[in-house]
CSV table of N, CA and C in Angstrom, one decimal:
chain,number,residue,atom,x,y,z
E,1,MET,N,-93.5,-91.4,-13.1
E,1,MET,CA,-94.8,-92.1,-13.6
E,1,MET,C,-94.6,-93.3,-14.3
E,2,ALA,N,-95.5,-94.3,-14.1
E,2,ALA,CA,-95.4,-95.5,-14.7
E,2,ALA,C,-95.8,-95.6,-16.0
E,3,ASP,N,-95.4,-96.6,-16.9
E,3,ASP,CA,-96.0,-96.7,-18.2
E,3,ASP,C,-97.3,-97.1,-18.4
E,4,PHE,N,-98.1,-96.7,-19.5
E,4,PHE,CA,-99.2,-97.2,-19.7
E,4,PHE,C,-99.3,-97.9,-21.0
E,5,ILE,N,-100.3,-98.8,-21.1
E,5,ILE,CA,-100.6,-99.5,-22.4
E,5,ILE,C,-102.0,-99.3,-22.8
E,6,VAL,N,-102.3,-99.3,-24.0
E,6,VAL,CA,-103.9,-99.2,-24.4
E,6,VAL,C,-104.0,-100.6,-25.3
E,7,VAL,N,-105.0,-101.3,-25.0
E,7,VAL,CA,-105.4,-102.4,-25.7
E,7,VAL,C,-106.7,-102.3,-26.3
E,8,ARG,N,-106.9,-102.4,-27.8
E,8,ARG,CA,-108.1,-102.2,-28.4
E,8,ARG,C,-108.4,-103.6,-28.9
E,9,ALA,N,-109.6,-104.4,-28.4
E,9,ALA,CA,-109.9,-105.7,-29.0
E,9,ALA,C,-110.3,-105.6,-30.5
E,10,LEU,N,-109.9,-106.3,-31.1
E,10,LEU,CA,-110.1,-106.6,-32.7
E,10,LEU,C,-111.0,-107.6,-32.9
E,11,GLU,N,-111.6,-108.4,-31.9
E,11,GLU,CA,-112.5,-109.5,-31.9
E,11,GLU,C,-113.1,-109.6,-30.6
E,12,ASN,N,-114.2,-110.4,-30.5
E,12,ASN,CA,-114.8,-110.7,-29.2
E,12,ASN,C,-113.9,-111.7,-28.4
E,13,GLY,N,-114.0,-111.4,-27.0
E,13,GLY,CA,-113.3,-112.3,-26.1
E,13,GLY,C,-111.9,-112.3,-25.9
E,14,VAL,N,-111.3,-111.0,-26.2
E,14,VAL,CA,-109.8,-110.9,-25.9
E,14,VAL,C,-109.7,-110.8,-24.4
E,15,SER,N,-108.6,-111.6,-24.0
E,15,SER,CA,-108.4,-111.5,-22.7
E,15,SER,C,-107.1,-110.6,-22.2
E,16,VAL,N,-107.2,-109.8,-21.3
E,16,VAL,CA,-106.0,-109.0,-20.7
E,16,VAL,C,-106.0,-109.4,-19.2
E,17,ILE,N,-104.7,-109.9,-19.0
E,17,ILE,CA,-104.2,-110.5,-17.7
E,17,ILE,C,-103.1,-109.7,-17.1
E,18,GLY,N,-103.3,-109.2,-16.0
E,18,GLY,CA,-102.3,-108.5,-15.2
E,18,GLY,C,-101.5,-109.4,-14.2
E,19,LEU,N,-100.1,-109.5,-14.4
E,19,LEU,CA,-99.3,-110.3,-13.6
E,19,LEU,C,-98.5,-109.6,-12.6
E,20,THR,N,-98.4,-110.2,-11.3
E,20,THR,CA,-97.7,-109.5,-10.3
E,20,THR,C,-96.2,-109.4,-10.2
E,21,ARG,N,-95.6,-108.7,-9.6
E,21,ARG,CA,-94.2,-108.8,-9.2
E,21,ARG,C,-93.8,-109.5,-8.2
E,22,GLY,N,-92.7,-109.7,-7.7
E,22,GLY,CA,-92.3,-110.6,-6.5
E,22,GLY,C,-91.6,-111.8,-6.7
E,23,GLN,N,-91.4,-112.6,-5.8
E,23,GLN,CA,-90.7,-113.8,-5.9
E,23,GLN,C,-91.4,-114.9,-6.6
E,24,GLU,N,-92.8,-114.8,-6.7
E,24,GLU,CA,-93.6,-115.5,-7.6
E,24,GLU,C,-94.6,-114.8,-8.4
E,25,THR,N,-94.6,-115.0,-9.6
E,25,THR,CA,-95.5,-114.3,-10.6
E,25,THR,C,-96.8,-114.9,-10.5
E,26,ARG,N,-97.9,-114.1,-10.3
E,26,ARG,CA,-99.2,-114.5,-10.1
E,26,ARG,C,-100.2,-113.6,-10.8
E,27,PHE,N,-101.4,-114.2,-11.2
E,27,PHE,CA,-102.3,-113.5,-12.0
E,27,PHE,C,-103.0,-112.5,-10.8
E,28,ALA,N,-103.1,-111.2,-11.2
E,28,ALA,CA,-103.6,-110.3,-10.3
E,28,ALA,C,-105.1,-110.0,-10.9
E,29,HIS,N,-105.1,-109.8,-12.0
E,29,HIS,CA,-106.4,-109.4,-12.5
E,29,HIS,C,-106.7,-109.8,-14.0
E,30,SER,N,-107.9,-110.0,-14.3
E,30,SER,CA,-108.1,-110.6,-15.7
E,30,SER,C,-109.5,-109.7,-16.1
E,31,GLU,N,-109.5,-109.6,-17.5
E,31,GLU,CA,-110.5,-108.8,-18.0
E,31,GLU,C,-110.8,-109.5,-19.4
E,32,LYS,N,-112.0,-109.6,-19.8
E,32,LYS,CA,-112.5,-109.9,-21.2
E,32,LYS,C,-113.1,-108.8,-22.1
E,33,LEU,N,-112.5,-108.4,-23.1
E,33,LEU,CA,-112.9,-107.4,-24.1
E,33,LEU,C,-113.7,-108.1,-25.1
E,34,ASP,N,-114.7,-107.1,-25.6
E,34,ASP,CA,-115.5,-107.4,-26.9
E,34,ASP,C,-114.8,-106.5,-28.0
E,35,GLU,N,-115.0,-106.9,-29.2
E,35,GLU,CA,-114.5,-106.2,-30.3
E,35,GLU,C,-115.0,-104.7,-30.2
E,36,GLY,N,-114.0,-103.8,-30.4
E,36,GLY,CA,-114.1,-102.4,-30.2
E,36,GLY,C,-113.8,-101.7,-28.8
E,37,GLU,N,-113.9,-102.7,-27.7
E,37,GLU,CA,-113.5,-102.2,-26.4
E,37,GLU,C,-112.2,-101.8,-26.2
E,38,VAL,N,-111.9,-100.8,-25.5
E,38,VAL,CA,-110.7,-100.4,-25.1
E,38,VAL,C,-110.3,-100.5,-23.6
E,39,TRP,N,-109.1,-101.1,-23.3
E,39,TRP,CA,-108.6,-101.3,-21.9
E,39,TRP,C,-107.3,-100.3,-21.8
E,40,ILE,N,-107.2,-99.4,-20.8
E,40,ILE,CA,-106.1,-98.7,-20.6
E,40,ILE,C,-105.4,-99.2,-19.2
E,41,SER,N,-104.2,-99.6,-19.3
E,41,SER,CA,-103.6,-100.2,-18.0
E,41,SER,C,-102.3,-99.6,-17.8
E,42,GLN,N,-102.0,-99.7,-16.5
E,42,GLN,CA,-100.8,-99.1,-16.1
E,42,GLN,C,-99.7,-100.0,-15.4
E,43,PHE,N,-98.5,-100.0,-15.6
E,43,PHE,CA,-97.6,-100.9,-14.9
E,43,PHE,C,-97.3,-100.2,-13.5
E,44,THR,N,-97.3,-100.9,-12.4
E,44,THR,CA,-97.2,-100.3,-11.1
E,44,THR,C,-96.2,-101.1,-10.3
E,45,GLU,N,-95.9,-100.8,-9.1
E,45,GLU,CA,-95.1,-101.5,-8.2
E,45,GLU,C,-95.5,-102.9,-7.9
E,46,TYR,N,-96.9,-103.2,-8.3
E,46,TYR,CA,-97.4,-104.6,-8.1
E,46,TYR,C,-97.5,-105.3,-9.4
E,47,THR,N,-97.8,-104.5,-10.5
E,47,THR,CA,-98.2,-105.3,-11.9
E,47,THR,C,-96.9,-105.0,-12.6
E,48,SER,N,-96.2,-106.3,-13.1
E,48,SER,CA,-94.9,-106.1,-13.9
E,48,SER,C,-95.1,-106.7,-15.2
E,49,ALA,N,-96.3,-107.3,-15.5
E,49,ALA,CA,-96.4,-107.8,-16.8
E,49,ALA,C,-97.9,-107.9,-17.1
E,50,ILE,N,-98.3,-107.8,-18.4
E,50,ILE,CA,-99.6,-107.9,-19.0
E,50,ILE,C,-99.6,-109.0,-20.0
E,51,LYS,N,-100.4,-109.9,-19.9
E,51,LYS,CA,-100.6,-110.8,-21.0
E,51,LYS,C,-102.0,-110.6,-21.8
E,52,ILE,N,-101.8,-110.7,-23.1
E,52,ILE,CA,-102.9,-110.5,-24.0
E,52,ILE,C,-103.2,-111.7,-24.8
E,53,ARG,N,-104.5,-112.2,-24.7
E,53,ARG,CA,-104.7,-113.4,-25.4
E,53,ARG,C,-105.9,-113.1,-26.4
E,54,GLY,N,-105.6,-113.2,-27.8
E,54,GLY,CA,-106.7,-112.9,-28.8
E,54,GLY,C,-106.2,-111.7,-29.7
E,55,ARG,N,-107.0,-111.4,-30.7
E,55,ARG,CA,-106.6,-110.3,-31.7
E,55,ARG,C,-106.9,-109.0,-31.1
E,56,ALA,N,-105.8,-108.3,-31.0
E,56,ALA,CA,-106.0,-106.9,-30.3
E,56,ALA,C,-104.8,-106.0,-30.9
E,57,GLU,N,-105.1,-104.7,-30.8
E,57,GLU,CA,-104.2,-103.7,-31.0
E,57,GLU,C,-103.5,-103.2,-29.7
E,58,ILE,N,-102.3,-103.2,-29.6
E,58,ILE,CA,-101.8,-102.7,-28.4
E,58,ILE,C,-100.8,-101.4,-28.6
E,59,LEU,N,-101.0,-100.3,-27.9
E,59,LEU,CA,-100.4,-99.2,-28.1
E,59,LEU,C,-99.5,-99.0,-26.8
E,60,THR,N,-98.2,-98.8,-27.0
E,60,THR,CA,-97.2,-98.4,-26.0
E,60,THR,C,-96.5,-97.2,-26.3
E,61,ALA,N,-95.7,-96.7,-25.4
E,61,ALA,CA,-94.7,-95.6,-25.6
E,61,ALA,C,-93.7,-96.0,-26.8
E,62,HIS,N,-93.4,-97.4,-26.9
E,62,HIS,CA,-92.6,-97.8,-27.9
E,62,HIS,C,-93.2,-98.3,-29.2
E,63,GLY,N,-94.5,-98.0,-29.5
E,63,GLY,CA,-95.0,-98.2,-30.7
E,63,GLY,C,-96.4,-99.0,-30.6
E,64,LYS,N,-96.8,-99.6,-31.8
E,64,LYS,CA,-98.0,-100.3,-31.9
E,64,LYS,C,-97.7,-101.7,-32.2
E,65,VAL,N,-98.4,-102.7,-31.6
E,65,VAL,CA,-98.1,-104.3,-31.9
E,65,VAL,C,-99.6,-104.7,-32.1
E,66,VAL,N,-99.9,-105.7,-32.9
E,66,VAL,CA,-101.0,-106.3,-32.9
E,66,VAL,C,-100.9,-107.8,-32.6
E,67,SER,N,-101.7,-108.3,-31.8
E,67,SER,CA,-101.5,-109.7,-31.4
E,67,SER,C,-102.7,-110.4,-32.2
E,68,GLY,N,-102.6,-111.9,-32.0
E,68,GLY,CA,-103.6,-112.7,-32.5
E,68,GLY,C,-103.1,-113.5,-33.7
E,69,LYS,N,-104.1,-114.2,-34.3
E,69,LYS,CA,-103.8,-115.2,-35.5
E,69,LYS,C,-103.1,-114.5,-36.6
E,70,ASP,N,-103.6,-113.3,-37.0
E,70,ASP,CA,-103.2,-112.7,-38.1
E,70,ASP,C,-102.3,-111.4,-37.8
E,71,ALA,N,-101.5,-111.5,-36.7
E,71,ALA,CA,-100.6,-110.4,-36.3
E,71,ALA,C,-99.5,-110.2,-37.3
E,72,ASP,N,-99.2,-111.1,-38.2
E,72,ASP,CA,-98.1,-110.9,-39.0
E,72,ASP,C,-98.4,-110.0,-40.2
E,73,GLU,N,-99.7,-109.6,-40.3
E,73,GLU,CA,-100.1,-108.6,-41.3
E,73,GLU,C,-99.7,-107.3,-40.9
E,74,LYS,N,-99.2,-106.4,-41.7
E,74,LYS,CA,-99.0,-105.1,-41.5
E,74,LYS,C,-100.2,-104.2,-41.3
E,75,SER,N,-100.3,-103.3,-40.3
E,75,SER,CA,-101.4,-102.6,-40.2
E,75,SER,C,-101.2,-101.0,-40.4
């Protein structure tokens, strides 16, 4: 079973962008989240990376990360 991530937007306009595998990395899908919205995503044979732009909380099997301008603050 592939890994999942959970992205919770901490501000309006957070971008979640899925990137493909293969000889060339390409944008596969993008989504805009508003504050409080949650996006659950799975890595697949086609999706090898996920880029997140904006302030968001990201939960993975490896722990929690906060992205964005104030990401250095401990949560």
